[in-house]
XYZ file of C-alpha atoms in Angstrom:
102
model
C 61.573 -60.788 41.045
C 60.102 -62.368 38.041
C 61.035 -60.511 34.770
C 56.995 -58.470 34.811
C 58.080 -57.353 38.267
C 61.611 -56.065 37.064
C 60.028 -54.361 33.996
C 57.565 -52.652 36.397
C 60.368 -51.329 38.890
C 62.246 -49.778 36.191
C 58.923 -47.713 35.514
C 58.424 -46.942 39.123
C 62.452 -45.688 39.112
C 61.701 -43.740 36.277
C 58.684 -42.070 37.920
C 60.854 -41.510 40.935
C 63.743 -39.756 38.974
C 61.075 -37.613 37.402
C 59.339 -36.931 40.706
C 55.940 -38.222 40.405
C 56.901 -41.357 43.252
C 58.944 -40.419 46.171
C 59.444 -43.993 47.015
C 58.961 -47.659 46.045
C 59.472 -50.846 47.961
C 59.572 -54.688 46.340
C 57.098 -57.022 48.434
C 58.150 -54.238 51.274
C 54.477 -54.617 53.188
C 52.981 -57.510 54.303
C 49.049 -57.253 55.154
C 47.248 -59.263 57.262
C 43.705 -60.287 56.005
C 42.469 -62.738 58.390
C 43.839 -65.665 60.549
C 46.568 -67.438 58.355
C 46.004 -65.400 55.411
C 47.733 -62.548 54.452
C 48.762 -60.475 51.176
C 52.025 -59.343 50.001
C 51.660 -56.680 47.221
C 54.382 -56.626 44.506
C 55.090 -52.942 45.384
C 54.605 -50.636 47.684
C 54.591 -46.944 46.365
C 54.403 -43.039 47.773
C 53.020 -40.797 45.312
C 54.596 -37.227 45.389
C 52.109 -36.145 47.934
C 52.647 -38.920 50.372
C 49.753 -40.866 49.766
C 51.283 -44.550 49.761
C 49.309 -46.927 47.023
C 49.741 -51.134 47.219
C 50.514 -52.338 43.497
C 50.507 -55.959 42.021
C 51.657 -56.333 38.207
C 50.567 -59.457 36.435
C 51.710 -60.632 33.441
C 48.659 -60.030 32.017
C 44.512 -60.305 32.986
C 44.332 -64.231 32.060
C 46.835 -65.048 34.707
C 45.138 -62.561 37.786
C 43.364 -65.223 39.590
C 39.954 -64.995 40.888
C 41.863 -65.844 44.690
C 44.536 -63.049 44.054
C 41.599 -60.836 43.281
C 39.786 -61.088 46.061
C 42.349 -61.030 48.278
C 43.594 -57.397 46.963
C 39.630 -56.293 47.166
C 39.261 -57.393 50.652
C 42.432 -55.236 51.402
C 40.974 -52.739 49.719
C 38.326 -52.609 51.919
C 40.626 -53.238 55.165
C 42.984 -51.077 54.678
C 43.246 -47.124 53.936
C 45.522 -47.508 50.827
C 44.786 -47.312 46.969
C 45.054 -50.933 45.258
C 46.373 -51.409 41.903
C 47.068 -54.021 39.486
C 49.729 -53.067 36.389
C 49.428 -55.259 33.669
C 52.119 -54.923 30.395
C 50.380 -53.689 27.119
C 52.355 -55.681 24.167
C 54.046 -53.689 21.460
C 50.846 -53.953 19.172
C 49.302 -52.130 21.999
C 52.011 -49.608 21.853
C 53.915 -50.766 24.830
C 53.719 -49.483 28.307
C 51.292 -50.613 31.455
C 47.889 -50.707 31.832
C 46.996 -49.850 35.761
C 43.850 -50.549 37.032
C 42.742 -49.620 40.644
C 40.972 -52.437 42.509
């Protein structure tokens, strides 16, 4: 787990403690997209209502590669989960996370 993922895990722990999510797991689910093509999202997250979401965190939008974007979009079409990408906000922007649905 890298530094960005560790920071996002802290956020998820806080949300779980607050009751907004029930569960989360780092790299807990590997999705098959095609022959020899898989996507392992950073976090599987179960919301308080039982809905399962897949969250991927990136250090910035600039490092979110086209390959990763395509895989997330393909997975979103194939699987009944909500897929999200999270980016840390700078302290200048108020900190926290920018979370976008794929």
